[in-house]
CSV table of C-alpha atoms and ligand atoms in Angstrom, one decimal:
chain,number,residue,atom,x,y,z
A,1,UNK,CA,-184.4,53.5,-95.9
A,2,UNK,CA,-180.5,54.6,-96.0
A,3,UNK,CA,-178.7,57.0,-97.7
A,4,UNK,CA,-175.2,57.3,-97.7
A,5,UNK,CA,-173.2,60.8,-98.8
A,6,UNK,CA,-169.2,60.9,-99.3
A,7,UNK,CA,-167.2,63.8,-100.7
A,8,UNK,CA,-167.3,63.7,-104.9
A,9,UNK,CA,-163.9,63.1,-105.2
A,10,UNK,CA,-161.4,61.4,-102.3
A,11,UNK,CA,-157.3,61.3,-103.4
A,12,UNK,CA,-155.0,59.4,-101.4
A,13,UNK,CA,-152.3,57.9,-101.5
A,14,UNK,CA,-148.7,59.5,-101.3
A,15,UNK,CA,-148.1,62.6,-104.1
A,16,UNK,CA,-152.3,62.5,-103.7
A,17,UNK,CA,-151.7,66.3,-103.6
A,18,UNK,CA,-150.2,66.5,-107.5
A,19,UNK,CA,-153.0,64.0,-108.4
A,20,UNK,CA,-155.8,66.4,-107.6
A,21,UNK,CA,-154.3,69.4,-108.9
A,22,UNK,CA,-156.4,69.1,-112.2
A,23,UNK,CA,-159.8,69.2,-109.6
A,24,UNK,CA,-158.8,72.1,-107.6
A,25,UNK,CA,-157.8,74.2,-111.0
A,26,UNK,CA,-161.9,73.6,-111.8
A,27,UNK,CA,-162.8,75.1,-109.0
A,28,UNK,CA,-161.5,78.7,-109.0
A,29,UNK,CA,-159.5,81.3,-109.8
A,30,UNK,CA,-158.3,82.1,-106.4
A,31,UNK,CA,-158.5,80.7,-103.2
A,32,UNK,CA,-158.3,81.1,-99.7
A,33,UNK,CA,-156.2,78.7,-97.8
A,34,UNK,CA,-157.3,78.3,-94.2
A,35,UNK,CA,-155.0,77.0,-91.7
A,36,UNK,CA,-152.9,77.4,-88.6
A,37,UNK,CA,-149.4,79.4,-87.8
A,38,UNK,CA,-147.3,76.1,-87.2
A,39,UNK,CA,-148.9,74.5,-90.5
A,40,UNK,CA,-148.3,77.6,-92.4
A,41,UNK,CA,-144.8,77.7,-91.9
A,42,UNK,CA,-144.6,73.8,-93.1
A,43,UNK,CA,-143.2,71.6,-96.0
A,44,UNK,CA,-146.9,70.9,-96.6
A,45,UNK,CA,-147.8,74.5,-97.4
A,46,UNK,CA,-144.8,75.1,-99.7
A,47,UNK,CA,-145.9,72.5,-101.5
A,48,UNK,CA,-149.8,73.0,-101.9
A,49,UNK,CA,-148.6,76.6,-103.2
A,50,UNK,CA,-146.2,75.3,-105.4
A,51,UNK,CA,-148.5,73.4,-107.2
A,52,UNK,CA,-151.1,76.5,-107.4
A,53,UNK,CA,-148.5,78.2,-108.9
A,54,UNK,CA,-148.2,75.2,-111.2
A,55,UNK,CA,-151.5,75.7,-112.4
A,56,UNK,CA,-152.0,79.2,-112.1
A,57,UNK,CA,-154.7,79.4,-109.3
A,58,UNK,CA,-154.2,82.7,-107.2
A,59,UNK,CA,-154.1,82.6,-103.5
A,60,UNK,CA,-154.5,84.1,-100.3
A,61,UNK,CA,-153.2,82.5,-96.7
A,62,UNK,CA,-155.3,82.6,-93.7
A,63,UNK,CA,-154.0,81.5,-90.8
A,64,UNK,CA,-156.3,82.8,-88.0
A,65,UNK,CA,-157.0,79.0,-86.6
A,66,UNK,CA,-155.6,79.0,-83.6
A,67,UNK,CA,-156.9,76.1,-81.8
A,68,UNK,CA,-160.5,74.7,-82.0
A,69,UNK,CA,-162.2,77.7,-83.8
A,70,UNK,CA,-164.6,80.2,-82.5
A,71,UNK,CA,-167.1,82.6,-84.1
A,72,UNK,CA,-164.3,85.3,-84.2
A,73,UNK,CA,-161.8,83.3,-86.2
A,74,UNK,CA,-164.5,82.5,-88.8
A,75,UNK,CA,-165.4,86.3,-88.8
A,76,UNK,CA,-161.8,87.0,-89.8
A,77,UNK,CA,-161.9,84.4,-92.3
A,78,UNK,CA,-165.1,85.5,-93.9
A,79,UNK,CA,-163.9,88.9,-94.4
A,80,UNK,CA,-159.9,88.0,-95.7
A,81,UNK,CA,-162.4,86.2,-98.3
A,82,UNK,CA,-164.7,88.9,-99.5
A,83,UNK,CA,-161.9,91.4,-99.2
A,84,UNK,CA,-159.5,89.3,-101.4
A,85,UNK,CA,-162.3,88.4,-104.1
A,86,UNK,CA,-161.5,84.6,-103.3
A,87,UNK,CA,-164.0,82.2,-105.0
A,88,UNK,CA,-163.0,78.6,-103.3
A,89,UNK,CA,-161.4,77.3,-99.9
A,90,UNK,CA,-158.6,75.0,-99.3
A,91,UNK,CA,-158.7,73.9,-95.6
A,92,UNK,CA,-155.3,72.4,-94.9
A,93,UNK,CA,-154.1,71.5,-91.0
A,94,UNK,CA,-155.9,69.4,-88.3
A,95,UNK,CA,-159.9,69.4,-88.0
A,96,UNK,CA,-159.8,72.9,-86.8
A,97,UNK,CA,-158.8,74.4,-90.1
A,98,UNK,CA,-160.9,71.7,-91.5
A,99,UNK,CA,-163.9,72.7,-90.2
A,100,UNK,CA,-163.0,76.3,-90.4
A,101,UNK,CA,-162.9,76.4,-94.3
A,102,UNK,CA,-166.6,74.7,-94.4
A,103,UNK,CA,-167.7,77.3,-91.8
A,104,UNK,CA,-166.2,80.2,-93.7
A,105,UNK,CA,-167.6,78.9,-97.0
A,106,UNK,CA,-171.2,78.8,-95.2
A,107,UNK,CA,-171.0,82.5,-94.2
A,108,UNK,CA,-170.5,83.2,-97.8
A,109,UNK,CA,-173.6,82.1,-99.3
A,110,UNK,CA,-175.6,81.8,-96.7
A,111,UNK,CA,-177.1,85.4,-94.7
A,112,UNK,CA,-177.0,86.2,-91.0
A,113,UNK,CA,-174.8,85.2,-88.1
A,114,UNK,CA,-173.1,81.9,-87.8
A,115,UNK,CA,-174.5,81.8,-84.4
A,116,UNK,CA,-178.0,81.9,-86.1
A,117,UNK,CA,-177.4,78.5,-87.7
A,118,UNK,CA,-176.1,76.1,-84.7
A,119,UNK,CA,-178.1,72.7,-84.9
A,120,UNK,CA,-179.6,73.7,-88.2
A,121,UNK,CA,-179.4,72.7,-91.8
A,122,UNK,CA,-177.5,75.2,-94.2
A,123,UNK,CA,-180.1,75.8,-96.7
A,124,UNK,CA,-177.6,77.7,-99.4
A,125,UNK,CA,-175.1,75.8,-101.9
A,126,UNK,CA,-171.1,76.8,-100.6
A,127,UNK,CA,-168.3,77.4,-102.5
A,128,UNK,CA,-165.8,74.7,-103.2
A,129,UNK,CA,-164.3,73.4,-99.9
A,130,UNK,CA,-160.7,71.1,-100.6
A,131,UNK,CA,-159.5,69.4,-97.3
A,132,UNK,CA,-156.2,68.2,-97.0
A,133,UNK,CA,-155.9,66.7,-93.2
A,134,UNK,CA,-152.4,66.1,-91.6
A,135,UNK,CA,-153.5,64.4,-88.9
A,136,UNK,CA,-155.8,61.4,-89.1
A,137,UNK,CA,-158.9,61.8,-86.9
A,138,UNK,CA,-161.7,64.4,-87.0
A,139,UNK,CA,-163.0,62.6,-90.3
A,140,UNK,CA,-163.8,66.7,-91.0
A,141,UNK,CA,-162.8,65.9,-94.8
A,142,UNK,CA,-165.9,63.8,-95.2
A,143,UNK,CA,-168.3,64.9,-93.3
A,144,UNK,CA,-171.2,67.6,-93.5
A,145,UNK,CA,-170.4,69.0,-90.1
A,146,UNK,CA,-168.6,71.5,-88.8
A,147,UNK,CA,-168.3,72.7,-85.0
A,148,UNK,CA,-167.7,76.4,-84.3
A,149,UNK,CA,-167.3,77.5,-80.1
A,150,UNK,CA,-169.8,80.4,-79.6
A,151,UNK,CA,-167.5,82.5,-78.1
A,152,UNK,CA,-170.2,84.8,-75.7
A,153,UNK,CA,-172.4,81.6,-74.6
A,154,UNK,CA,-169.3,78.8,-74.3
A,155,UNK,CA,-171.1,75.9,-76.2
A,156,UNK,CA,-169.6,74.5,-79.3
A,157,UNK,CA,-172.3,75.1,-82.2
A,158,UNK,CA,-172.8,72.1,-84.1
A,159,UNK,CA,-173.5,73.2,-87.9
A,160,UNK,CA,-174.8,70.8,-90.3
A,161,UNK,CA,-176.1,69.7,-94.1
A,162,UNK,CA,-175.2,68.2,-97.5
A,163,UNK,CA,-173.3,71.5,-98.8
A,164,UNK,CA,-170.9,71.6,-96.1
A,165,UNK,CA,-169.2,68.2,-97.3
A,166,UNK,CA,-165.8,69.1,-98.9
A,167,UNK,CA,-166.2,69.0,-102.9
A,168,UNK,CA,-162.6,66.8,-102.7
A,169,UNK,CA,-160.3,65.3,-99.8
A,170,UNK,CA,-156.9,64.5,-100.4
A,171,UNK,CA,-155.3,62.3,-98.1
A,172,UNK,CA,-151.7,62.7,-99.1
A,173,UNK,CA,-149.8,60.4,-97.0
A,174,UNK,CA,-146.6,62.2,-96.6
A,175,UNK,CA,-148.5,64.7,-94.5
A,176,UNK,CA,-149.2,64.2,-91.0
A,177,UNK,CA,-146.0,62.6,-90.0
A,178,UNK,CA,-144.9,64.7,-87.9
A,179,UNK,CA,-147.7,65.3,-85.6
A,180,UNK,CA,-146.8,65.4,-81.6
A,181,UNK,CA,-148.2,62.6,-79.8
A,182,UNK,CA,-150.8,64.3,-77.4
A,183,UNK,CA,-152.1,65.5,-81.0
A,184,UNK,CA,-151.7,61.4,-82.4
A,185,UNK,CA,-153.6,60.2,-79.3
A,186,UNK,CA,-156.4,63.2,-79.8
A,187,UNK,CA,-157.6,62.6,-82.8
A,188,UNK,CA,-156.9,58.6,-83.3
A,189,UNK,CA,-158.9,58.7,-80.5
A,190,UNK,CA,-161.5,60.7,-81.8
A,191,UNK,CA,-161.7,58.7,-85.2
A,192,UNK,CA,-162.1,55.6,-82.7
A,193,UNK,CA,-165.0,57.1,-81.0
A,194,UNK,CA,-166.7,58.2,-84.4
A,195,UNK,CA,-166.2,54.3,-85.3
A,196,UNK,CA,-168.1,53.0,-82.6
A,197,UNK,CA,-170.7,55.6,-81.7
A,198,UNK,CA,-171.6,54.9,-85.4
A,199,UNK,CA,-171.9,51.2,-84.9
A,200,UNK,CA,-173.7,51.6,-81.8
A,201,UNK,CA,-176.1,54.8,-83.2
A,202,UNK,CA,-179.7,54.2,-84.1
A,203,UNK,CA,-178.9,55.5,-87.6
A,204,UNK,CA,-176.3,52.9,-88.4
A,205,UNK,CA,-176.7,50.9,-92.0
A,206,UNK,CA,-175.3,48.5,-93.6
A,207,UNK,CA,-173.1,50.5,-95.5
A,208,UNK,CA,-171.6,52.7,-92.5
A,209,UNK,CA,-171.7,49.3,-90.2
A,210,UNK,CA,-169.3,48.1,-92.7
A,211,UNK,CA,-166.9,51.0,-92.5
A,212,UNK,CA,-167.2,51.2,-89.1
A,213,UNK,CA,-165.8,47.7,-88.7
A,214,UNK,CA,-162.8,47.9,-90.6
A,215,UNK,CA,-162.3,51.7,-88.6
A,216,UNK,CA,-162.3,50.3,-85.5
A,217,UNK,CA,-160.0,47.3,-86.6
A,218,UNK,CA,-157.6,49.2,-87.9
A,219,UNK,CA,-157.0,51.5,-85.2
A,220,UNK,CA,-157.2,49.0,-82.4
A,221,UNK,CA,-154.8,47.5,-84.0
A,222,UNK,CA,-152.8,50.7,-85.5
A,223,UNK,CA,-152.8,53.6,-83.1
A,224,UNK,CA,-150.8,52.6,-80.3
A,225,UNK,CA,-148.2,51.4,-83.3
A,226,UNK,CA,-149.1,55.3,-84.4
A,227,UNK,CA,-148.9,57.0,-81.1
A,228,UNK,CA,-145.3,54.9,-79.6
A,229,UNK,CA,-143.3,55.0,-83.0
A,230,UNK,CA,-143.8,58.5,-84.7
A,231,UNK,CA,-141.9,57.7,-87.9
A,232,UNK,CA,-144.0,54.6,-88.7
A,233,UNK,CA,-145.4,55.0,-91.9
A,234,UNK,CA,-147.7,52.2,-92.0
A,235,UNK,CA,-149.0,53.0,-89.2
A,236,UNK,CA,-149.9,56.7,-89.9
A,237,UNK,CA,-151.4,55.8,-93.5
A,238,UNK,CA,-153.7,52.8,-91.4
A,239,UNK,CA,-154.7,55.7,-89.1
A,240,UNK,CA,-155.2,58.0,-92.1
A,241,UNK,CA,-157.7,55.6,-94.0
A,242,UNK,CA,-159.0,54.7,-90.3
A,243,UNK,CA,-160.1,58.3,-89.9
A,244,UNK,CA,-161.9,59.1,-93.3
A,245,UNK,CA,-163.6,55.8,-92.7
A,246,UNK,CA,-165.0,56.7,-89.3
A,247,UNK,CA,-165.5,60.4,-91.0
A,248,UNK,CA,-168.2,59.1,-93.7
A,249,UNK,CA,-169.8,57.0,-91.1
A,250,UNK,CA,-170.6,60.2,-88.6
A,251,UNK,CA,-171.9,61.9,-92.1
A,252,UNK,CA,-174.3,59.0,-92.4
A,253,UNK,CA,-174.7,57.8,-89.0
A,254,UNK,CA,-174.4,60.5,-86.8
A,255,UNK,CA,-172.4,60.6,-83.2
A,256,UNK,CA,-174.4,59.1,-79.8
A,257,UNK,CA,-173.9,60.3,-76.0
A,258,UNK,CA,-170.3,60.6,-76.4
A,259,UNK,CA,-169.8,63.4,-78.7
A,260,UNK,CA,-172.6,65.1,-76.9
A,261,UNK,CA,-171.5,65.1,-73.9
A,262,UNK,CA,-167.6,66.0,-74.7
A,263,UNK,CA,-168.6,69.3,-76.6
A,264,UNK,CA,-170.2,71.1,-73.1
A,265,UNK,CA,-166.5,70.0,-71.7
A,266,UNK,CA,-164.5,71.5,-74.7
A,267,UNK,CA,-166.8,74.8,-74.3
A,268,UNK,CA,-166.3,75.4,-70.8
A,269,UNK,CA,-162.9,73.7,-70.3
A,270,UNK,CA,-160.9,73.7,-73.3
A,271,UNK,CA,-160.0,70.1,-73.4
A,272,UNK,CA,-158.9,68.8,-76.4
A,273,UNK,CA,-162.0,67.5,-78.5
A,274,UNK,CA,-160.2,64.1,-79.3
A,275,UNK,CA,-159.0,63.8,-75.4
A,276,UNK,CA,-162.7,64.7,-74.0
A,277,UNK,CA,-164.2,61.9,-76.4
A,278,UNK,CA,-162.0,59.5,-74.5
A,279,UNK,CA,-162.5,60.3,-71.5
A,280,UNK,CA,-165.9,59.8,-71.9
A,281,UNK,CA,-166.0,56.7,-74.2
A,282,UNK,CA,-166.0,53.3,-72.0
A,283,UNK,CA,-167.7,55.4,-69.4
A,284,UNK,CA,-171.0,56.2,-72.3
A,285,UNK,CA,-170.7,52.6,-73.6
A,286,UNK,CA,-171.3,50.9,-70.4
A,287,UNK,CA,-174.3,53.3,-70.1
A,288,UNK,CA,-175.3,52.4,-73.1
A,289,UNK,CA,-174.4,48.6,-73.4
A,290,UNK,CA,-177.6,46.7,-72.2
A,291,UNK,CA,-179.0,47.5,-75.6
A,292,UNK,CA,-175.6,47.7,-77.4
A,293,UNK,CA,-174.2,44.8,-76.4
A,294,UNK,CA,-174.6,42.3,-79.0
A,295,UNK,CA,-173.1,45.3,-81.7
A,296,UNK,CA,-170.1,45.7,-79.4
A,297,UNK,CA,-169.3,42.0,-79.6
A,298,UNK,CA,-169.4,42.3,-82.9
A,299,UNK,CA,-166.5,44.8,-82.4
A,300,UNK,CA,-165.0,42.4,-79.9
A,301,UNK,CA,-164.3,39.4,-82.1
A,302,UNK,CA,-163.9,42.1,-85.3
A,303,UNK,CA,-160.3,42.8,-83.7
A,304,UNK,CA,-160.1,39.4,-81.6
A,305,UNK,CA,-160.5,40.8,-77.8
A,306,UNK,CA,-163.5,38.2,-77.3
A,307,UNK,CA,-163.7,34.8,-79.1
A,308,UNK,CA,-167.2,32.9,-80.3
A,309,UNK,CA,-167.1,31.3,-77.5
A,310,UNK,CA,-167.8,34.3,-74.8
A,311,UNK,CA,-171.5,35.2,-74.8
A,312,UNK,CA,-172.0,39.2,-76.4
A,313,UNK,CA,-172.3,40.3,-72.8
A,314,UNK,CA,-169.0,39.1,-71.8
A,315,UNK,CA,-167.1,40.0,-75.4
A,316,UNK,CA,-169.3,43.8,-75.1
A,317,UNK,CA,-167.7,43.9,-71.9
A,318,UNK,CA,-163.9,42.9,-73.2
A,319,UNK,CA,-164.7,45.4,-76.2
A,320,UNK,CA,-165.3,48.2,-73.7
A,321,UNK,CA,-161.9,46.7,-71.3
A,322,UNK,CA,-160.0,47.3,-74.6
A,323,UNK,CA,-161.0,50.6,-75.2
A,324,UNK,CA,-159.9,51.9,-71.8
A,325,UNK,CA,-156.8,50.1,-72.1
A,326,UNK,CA,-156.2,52.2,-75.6
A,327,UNK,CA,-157.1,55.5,-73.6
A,328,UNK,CA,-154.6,54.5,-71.0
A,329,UNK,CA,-151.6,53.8,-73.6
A,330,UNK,CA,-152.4,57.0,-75.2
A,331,UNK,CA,-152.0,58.8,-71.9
A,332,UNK,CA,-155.4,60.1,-71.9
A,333,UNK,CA,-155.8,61.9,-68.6
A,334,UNK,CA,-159.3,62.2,-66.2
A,335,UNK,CA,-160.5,65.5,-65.8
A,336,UNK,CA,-158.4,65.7,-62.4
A,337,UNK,CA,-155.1,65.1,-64.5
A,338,UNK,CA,-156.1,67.6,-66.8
A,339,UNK,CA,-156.2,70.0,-64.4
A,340,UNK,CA,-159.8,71.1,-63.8
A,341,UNK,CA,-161.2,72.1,-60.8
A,342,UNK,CA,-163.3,70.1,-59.2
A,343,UNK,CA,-165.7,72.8,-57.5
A,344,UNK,CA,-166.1,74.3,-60.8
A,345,UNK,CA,-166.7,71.3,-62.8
A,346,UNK,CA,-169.3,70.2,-60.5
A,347,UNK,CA,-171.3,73.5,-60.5
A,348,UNK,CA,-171.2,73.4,-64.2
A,349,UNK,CA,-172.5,70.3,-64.6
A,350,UNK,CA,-176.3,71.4,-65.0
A,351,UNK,CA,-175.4,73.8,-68.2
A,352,UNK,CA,-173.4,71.0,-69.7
A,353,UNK,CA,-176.1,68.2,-69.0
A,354,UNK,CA,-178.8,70.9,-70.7
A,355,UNK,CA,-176.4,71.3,-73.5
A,356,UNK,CA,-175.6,67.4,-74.2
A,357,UNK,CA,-179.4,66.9,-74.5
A,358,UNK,CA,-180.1,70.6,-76.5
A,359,UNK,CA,-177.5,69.3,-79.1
A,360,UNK,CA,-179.4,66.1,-80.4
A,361,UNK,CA,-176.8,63.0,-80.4
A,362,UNK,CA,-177.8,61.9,-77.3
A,363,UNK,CA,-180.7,60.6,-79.1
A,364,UNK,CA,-178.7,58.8,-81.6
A,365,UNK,CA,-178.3,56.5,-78.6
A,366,UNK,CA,-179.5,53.3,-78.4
A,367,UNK,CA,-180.6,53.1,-75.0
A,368,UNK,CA,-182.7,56.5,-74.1
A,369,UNK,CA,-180.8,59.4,-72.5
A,370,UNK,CA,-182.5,61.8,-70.2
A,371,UNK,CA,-180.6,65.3,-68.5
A,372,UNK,CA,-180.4,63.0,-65.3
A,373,UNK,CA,-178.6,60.8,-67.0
A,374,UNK,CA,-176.1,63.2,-67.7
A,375,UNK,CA,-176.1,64.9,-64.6
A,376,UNK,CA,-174.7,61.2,-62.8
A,377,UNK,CA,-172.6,60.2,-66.1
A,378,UNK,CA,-170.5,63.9,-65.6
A,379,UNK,CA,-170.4,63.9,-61.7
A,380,UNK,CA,-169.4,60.1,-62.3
A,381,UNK,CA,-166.7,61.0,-64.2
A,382,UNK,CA,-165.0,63.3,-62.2
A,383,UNK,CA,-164.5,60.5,-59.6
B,401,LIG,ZN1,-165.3,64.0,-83.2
């Protein structure tokens, strides 16, 4: 049995922003547009308020993400909401907003804390949610997750469920060329990882193996293009598409080891979702590779690392060469690099094996995952 859940409407394409206009009119009267400082300030905004002008929505501006978001920021968001009488949400930035806007919209409906809801189901419908990424990676525009830090216990909650998938995406490809590239490498990076925990993930079907293929394709082929050469515009929109592909393959196939065990080390040491997912990624694949390895050949020959000729434990092996080799042109740095101490990493590395396992997508894994495993993958990846 398989199900498979997108957004109900996906725009994309460049001016994909005037194409939707007619949607976001039908969902509101006024909205509440979540975002950052730096994307506030931007060409981007102008123009998403010029066209609700245009059609005569109302609008407040919210730009309280600052970084991954926490319980606080959400708090802030909830009440600019309910003191402004909004009725819909435009999230408009990287994943943060992203994710911000579904979290928000949750609060609304839904009673309680937000802390009350980490690892479970939202059970109430949300108001409308529109996503407009400018950079190409979480996936957060097409998937029913959203991750909010929990600001007192430093884990990164993990809420889920069908009402939290953004009513329309627009993927408007003259946004998101002017991202820096440490925020290029993040999140390509991170759409990479969604691609092939997906493949590899005990929920995988047919219809998300499919999407995960052409994912990891494009951006084995298309992020280093993305992450050296800044103004190449084929390469951003290849990343773009790459991302919302590997985004409605999480929402169906869920994320493995990797994701699990990168949240504890964005809690407790602020590293970069996108960067901590790479640091991790060969490292979990090789882990999880004696019952993967036939799935990462297929990745292998997909973007021509490995031929028909090597046998799927050589090719999984080239697959998993190749993905280090992408960390290392993005300049992903080890923990070391990053600046983390090692003393304190190592005495934290009990919490963040007990988190990995609390949070579920370890056993999305293949191969079965217990705390000890953790325990030798984190000290392991200090080294
Ligand atoms: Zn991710």
């Amino acid at each position: 049995m398989a199900q498979f859940t997108v957004p109900s409407h996906i725009v994309m394409g460049q001016g994909a922003l005037n194409e939707a206009k007619l949607y976001i009119k039908s969902y509101g009267k006024k909205a509440l547009i979540v975002t950052g400082k730096h994307v506030a300030k931007s060409e981007m905004m102008k123009m998403l308020q010029d066209m609700l002008k245009e059609i005569a929505v109302e609008y407040i501006v919210f730009d309280g993400i600052t970084g991954e978001p926490n319980d606080q920021m959400i708090d802030a968001g909830i009440l600019a909401y309910t003191e402004n009488q909004c009725d819909f949400l435009i999230g408009i930035g990287g994943g943060s907003p992203l994710d911000s806007a579904k979290a928000i919209g949750a609060m609304i409906t839904n009673p309680g804390k937000i802390a009350d809801y980490n690892g479970k189901e939202i059970p109430n419908k949300i108001p409308p949610v529109v996503a407009i990424p400018t950079t190409a990676g979480t996936g957060s525009e097409a998937t029913k997750f959203t991750i909010i830090t929990d600001s007192k216990k430093d884990i990164k909650m993990l809420l889920k469920g069908d009402y939290l998938i953004p009513e329309l995406a627009i993927l408007d490809y003259s946004f998101g060329m002017t991202a820096p590239e440490e925020v290029t490498a993040a999140t390509g990076l991170d759409a990479l990882t969604h691609a092939v925990e997906a493949y590899t993930s005990k929920k995988a079907t047919v219809m998300t193996d499919t999407l995960a293929v052409s994912a990891v394709k494009r951006i084995v082929r298309f992020l280093p293009i993305a992450y050296q050469d800044r103004t190449n515009t084929e390469a951003r929109q290849e990343m773009a598409i790459a991302a919302l592909e590997a985004g409605i393959c999480i929402n169906n196939a869920s994320v493995t080891l990797v994701h699990g065990m990168s949240r504890p080390i964005g809690a407790l040491f602020h590293v970069p979702h996108g960067m901590s997912n790479a640091m991790l990624l060969s490292k979990c694949m090789t882990f999880a590779a004696s019952e993967v390895s036939e799935r990462l050949a297929v990745l292998a020959r997909a973007t021509e690392v490995a031929t028909k000729e090597d046998s799927d434990k050589i090719a999984a092996a080239k697959f998993v060469d190749q993905l280090e080799k992408i960390c290392a042109i993005c300049k992903i740095p080890t923990l070391k690099e990053y600046g983390i101490d090692q003393k304190t990493y190592e005495s934290s590395i009990d919490k963040m094996a007990t988190d990995a396992i609390a949070s579920g997508s370890p056993a999305n894994t293949r191969k079965e995952v217990t705390k000890d495993d953790c325990i030798r993958l984190y000290k392991e990846l200090y080294q």
